[in-house]
Amino acid sequence: MSTFRHTQALADGPIGQPVDRIDGRLKVTGRATYAYEQDEMGPAAYGYILGATIATGRIDDIDTRQAERAPGVLYVMTYRNAPPQPAFGPPLTPTPAEVFTRARPVLATDRIRYYDEPVALVVALTFEAARSAASLIRVRYTAERGDHDLFSRLSEAYTPTRTNAGLQTDSAVGDFDTGFEAAPVKLDVTYYTPYQSHNPMEPHASIASWAGNDLTLYTSAQTLANFRGGLANTLGIPRERIRVVSPYVGGGFGAKLIIHPDAVLAAFAARVLQRPVKVALTRQQMYANAGHRAAMQHQVRLGADSTGKLLAIGYDVWSATSRFEEFCEQTAVFARSLYAAPSRLTRHRLVPVDLNRGEWMRSPGEAPGMLAFESAMDELAERLNQDPIDVRVLNEPEIDPERGVPFATRSLVACMRTGAERFGWNNRNPAPGRVREGRRLIGMGMAAAIRPNYLGASRAQVSMSPTGRVLVRLDMTDIGTGTYTILTQVAAQSLGVPMSSVQVQLGDSRFPQTAGSGGSWGAASAGSAVEDACQRLKQQLIQVAGVPYSDGQAQFAGGRIIASGRSERLTDLMMRAAPTGLQAEGSVGPMGDSYKNYSQHSNGAHFVEVSVDMDTGEIRMRRMLSVIAAGRILNPKTARSQILGGMTWGIGAALMEQTLLDTRHGHFINHDLAEYLIPVNGDIADMDVVFLEEADEKANVLGIKGLGELGVCGAGAAVANAVYNATGIRVREFPLSIDKLLPALAARDW
Amino acid sequence: MQSFSYERAVEPAAAVSAVVAQPQARFISGGTNLLDLMKLGIETPTHLIDVSRLPLAWIEETSDGGLRIGAQVRNSDLAADSRVRNRYPLLAQALLAGASGQIRNKASTAGNLLQRTRCPYFYDPTMACNKRSPGAGCGALHGHNRTNAVLGVSEACIAAHPSDMAVAMTALGARVETIGPSGQTGFIELDELYRLPGDTPHIETQLAHGEMIVAVELPAAPPGRQFYRKVRDRSSYAFALVSVAVAVDVRDGQVRDARIALGGVAPKPWRAKAAEQALIGQPPDAEAFERAAEAALAGAQGHGGNDFKIPLAKRTLRQVLTTAAQQRA
């Protein structure tokens, strides 16, 4: 696997260099301390959560006496003795932002809203004692009938007032019905995508420790401010009393943007017991208690003229949503900016189910949406008897087709062309089911990728010690993406010092607040804040340096300040002029006029070759290439890893990933990693990533655009399209498992 | 998990006596299945006898040209043994198709045979399961049963046996050697070791309480070529949807000998003797393979989600037999 890149590193600077992860050695030697392993607060007691065995109803009786008497047990908490909490509010918060910090009471009432909802917390001296005692709790329920199926209940769908991120529920341009009706070539297809679960390697875990009225929560979080806000609202204490610590995070994927029962219960139990308490969700508990992606039905209607020009684009999505807390994944939103067409319609509808809330799961919206939509585009290309790339190029918009504003940058066509050339797309036989190797059918597929580029308000603090050491602090998190590394690169580049002089500290809410890790905005937001702080620090350095540095255009390079043909080592300058050190704070965002006046996205194109066993239907990846245009690439090594991860998510979504809901019980039945399948190394084969670097000054000061989630967008559709090209079989229900492919394979005489 | 006591056995007879003495005692070896089940509260032994260090990790020749495999030979070691690789390639292939490298390094030969059947409803203590609680009902029958069995099942239980190794050994006609509760040596054909669920799905084998497998005997390798083919949802670390173990001898345009076992389709490794009979004496052609596949799945019954396993097993078997015949020719 080799990475070809067009990255142009800035002269003499670390930005653009494939720098190894700064935290890599700590992680592979087991010295990076994750939430459950923190011990600076002293010995912690262990909490174990007992979950409900009904999905809807009430607790009639809960008998904890035996558990309380069990060896090592310190405390058993149920709704009867849990500290008072605010009631869970309405399904939709007044503003989109409040969803991240709303009160999330746990063990607050006798009401059961979803299967495996916590009904008790047992705290004991050991994990084993707590778990064993939990099995002694007897709960009697009155179960009520719940609703769990989506597809049989579409008639109950309602129109939400907004989608996730506050986006418009529906959009319409022109008259879709008329445009579609008049189109000489029509495609009207329905796709299905299943429930999915995030499954970060590190489960949700928290240790709570109180000092008087001050709470420190060691946890696994993507966004510390959300945890502070959510805990403050749930516990009923000021957020200033809460410190959240999360230096290393073993994956988040959107499942750690908000607080979950581990954090709330650890905080309550630690307060009651006056000692630190740690609580982790088990892998099984994560499926019901830590978010999921909802099942969806997608109807894609495409109308084109005989040359392939799209005349009408219609995309309707029906999604399951929790009855008590609405989550409308913005599944159709990307289609508003992807292809040109005069008549357009996108709509989101929700069907309430008695499940826990859905959450933001890697590439919310695009991940399921592009799986369906970009498969449909492949179907349209075939119906038009055109190459899938040609159809997309033909419908490339000049400006954002619904907002009517220009794109800040858009390299979709370049990504497709580059990918086609490098992948050998010309060798693809457009007629499906024609390429054979023994009992295997070989096929190639492609799909486009698009994802909005975001920026979140963030601050950062940069200080320089008298010895020239740079300390960068912000409450940003590194969820495995490489944040420590890229922020070190940004600060070193900006200040003209070696990376070894820079230390980046993250994951502590005592540091300046950032937008955290989510929505692929971490690098842009935190990076811009660090850059701004460095600029301000340099202003201070220039001021204290005096003439001639304060007169003209001072530069910083090689650990020196340079101006008017003179230079001075920063260490000398600090000793001379700032012997107590200097400190500056910088900030960025929120999204301003450049987001209003420009359509901001990153783009890409995925190419896949698969084989399909014509007897068994086993699909195997052979090759995959993704060409990515996402602004400036700070670190092609960590960026490449992000894209590889996204591509792997796409493969998983296309071929195997699904959380199976037993609708009789409202229970996710395949709730462990033996039954919930994600790709293993053997499923991946040969993968490559190419970056087409863009200079995007509309995005932010460094030209960084969202990257991580882009790798997922459309990746699964490229796999599905390759399967179609191999077999001539179009399965419209994901994942494309053997059972779905086999009937059509068996019906053919190969 | 329930509290339990633990002791390490130093010799086989003592291990047997220790389990016999306590009704809730269990043997533990690699622990790759039992520990998971204990954590989930599905297995609740009060006492564990660790047999993993018993001197049963040898592989030796038998007088009839077969191999005697000690119960404590690790799956990885068995797969790597040159005698196994040369004479019983389908066994080596089956072992390497099972679980993950880490699990194979821990898992023992006897433990692999005695792993519990697999079913998501069995593995979730909050769901109904006749295997966990006799009489409680079967959650899988009308639930998600895509991975469940289609042969040898009952209304009480449709769980499938997950072992790959056992399928290969069944095709090879292996038998297990045991030490019984009173210390006597016994032999059980591997095909007879497992019980079908009937209305007692919680009883999975013929072994008495305390009876310990000490070895597996493979008869001399069958003539002809051997294949193990596992079809699964991903390329590693997944249970078989369907697997096929075949040893077939084709000479002079005729199938002289055939051994066939199926995995992933039944509560036990499924020897398909009717399919073998359908092949022997026939020319190795598509028609014979078709008849063999039909015979192998005769009586199979799906429960909705797992209906596809019936055609999948037939097609997989036909493919393997075709490959075997082609390579011979």
Coordinates of C-alpha atoms in Angstrom, one line a residue, chain A residues 48 52-53 115 128 131-132 135 284 439-440 613-618 620 655-656 658 660-665 667-683 737-739 742 745-748 750, chain B residues 1-3 36 38-40 118-121 123-128 138-144 146-147 229-239 241 305 308-313 315-316 318-320 322-323 326:
Chain A
Y48 CA -22.1 -2.0 37.5
A52 CA -34.2 -3.3 32.0
T53 CA -35.6 -6.5 30.5
Y115 CA -34.8 -2.2 26.5
E128 CA -16.8 -8.8 40.0
R131 CA -21.6 -7.5 38.7
S132 CA -22.4 -10.6 40.8
S135 CA -27.7 -10.5 39.3
Q284 CA -23.4 -5.4 25.3
R439 CA -16.0 -19.5 -10.2
R440 CA -15.6 -15.9 -9.3
D613 CA -18.2 -16.3 -5.7
M614 CA -20.9 -17.3 -8.1
D615 CA -21.8 -20.4 -6.1
T616 CA -21.8 -19.0 -2.5
G617 CA -22.3 -15.2 -3.0
E618 CA -19.2 -14.4 -0.9
R620 CA -14.4 -10.2 -1.4
L655 CA -21.2 -5.8 3.2
M656 CA -21.8 -6.8 6.8
Q658 CA -26.1 -4.2 11.0
L660 CA -30.4 -6.6 14.5
L661 CA -33.5 -5.3 16.3
D662 CA -35.8 -8.0 17.6
T663 CA -39.0 -6.1 17.1
R664 CA -40.9 -8.4 19.5
H665 CA -38.9 -7.1 22.3
H667 CA -34.0 -5.4 21.8
F668 CA -30.8 -5.3 19.8
I669 CA -30.0 -9.0 19.7
N670 CA -26.5 -9.2 18.2
H671 CA -25.0 -7.0 20.8
D672 CA -21.4 -8.1 20.9
L673 CA -18.4 -8.1 18.5
A674 CA -18.8 -11.8 17.7
E675 CA -22.3 -11.1 16.2
Y676 CA -22.0 -7.5 15.1
L677 CA -19.6 -7.8 12.2
I678 CA -17.2 -5.1 11.1
P679 CA -14.5 -5.7 8.6
V680 CA -11.3 -7.5 9.7
N681 CA -8.0 -7.1 8.0
G682 CA -8.7 -10.0 5.6
D683 CA -11.8 -8.1 4.3
S737 CA -25.0 -10.3 2.8
I738 CA -24.9 -13.7 1.2
D739 CA -28.6 -14.5 2.0
L742 CA -28.0 -15.9 -3.2
L745 CA -27.3 -15.9 -8.1
A746 CA -29.1 -19.2 -7.9
A747 CA -31.7 -18.1 -10.5
R748 CA -28.9 -17.6 -13.1
W750 CA -23.7 -19.1 -15.2
Chain B
M1 CA -20.5 -13.8 37.2
Q2 CA -20.9 -16.1 40.2
S3 CA -18.1 -16.6 42.7
D36 CA -17.4 -15.7 28.2
M38 CA -19.6 -17.3 33.0
K39 CA -19.2 -13.5 32.6
L40 CA -22.7 -13.5 31.1
R118 CA -24.1 -20.7 19.2
C119 CA -27.2 -18.6 19.0
P120 CA -27.8 -14.9 19.9
Y121 CA -30.7 -15.8 22.1
Y123 CA -26.0 -15.7 24.6
D124 CA -28.5 -13.1 25.9
P125 CA -29.6 -14.1 29.4
T126 CA -32.6 -11.8 29.1
M127 CA -34.1 -13.7 26.1
A128 CA -36.0 -16.9 26.2
C138 CA -36.9 -20.5 22.0
G139 CA -36.4 -16.9 21.1
A140 CA -34.7 -17.8 17.8
L141 CA -37.5 -19.9 16.4
H142 CA -39.5 -16.8 15.3
G143 CA -36.7 -14.3 15.9
H144 CA -33.5 -13.5 14.2
R146 CA -30.1 -16.2 10.2
T147 CA -27.2 -18.1 11.7
R229 CA -14.5 -24.9 2.7
K230 CA -16.0 -22.3 5.1
V231 CA -18.5 -19.8 3.9
R232 CA -19.0 -16.8 6.3
D233 CA -20.0 -13.2 6.4
R234 CA -16.4 -11.9 6.7
S235 CA -13.1 -13.4 5.8
S236 CA -11.9 -14.1 9.4
Y237 CA -13.2 -14.3 12.9
A238 CA -16.8 -15.3 12.0
F239 CA -18.7 -18.5 12.5
L241 CA -22.8 -19.9 7.8
G305 CA -33.9 -16.1 8.3
F308 CA -30.8 -19.6 2.6
K309 CA -28.5 -22.0 4.3
I310 CA -30.1 -24.9 2.6
P311 CA -29.3 -23.8 -1.0
L312 CA -26.0 -22.3 0.2
A313 CA -24.9 -25.6 1.7
R315 CA -24.1 -25.1 -3.7
T316 CA -21.0 -25.0 -1.5
R318 CA -21.3 -29.0 -5.2
Q319 CA -18.5 -26.5 -5.7
V320 CA -16.1 -28.4 -3.4
T322 CA -16.4 -30.1 -8.5
T323 CA -13.1 -28.7 -7.5
Q326 CA -11.3 -31.3 -11.5

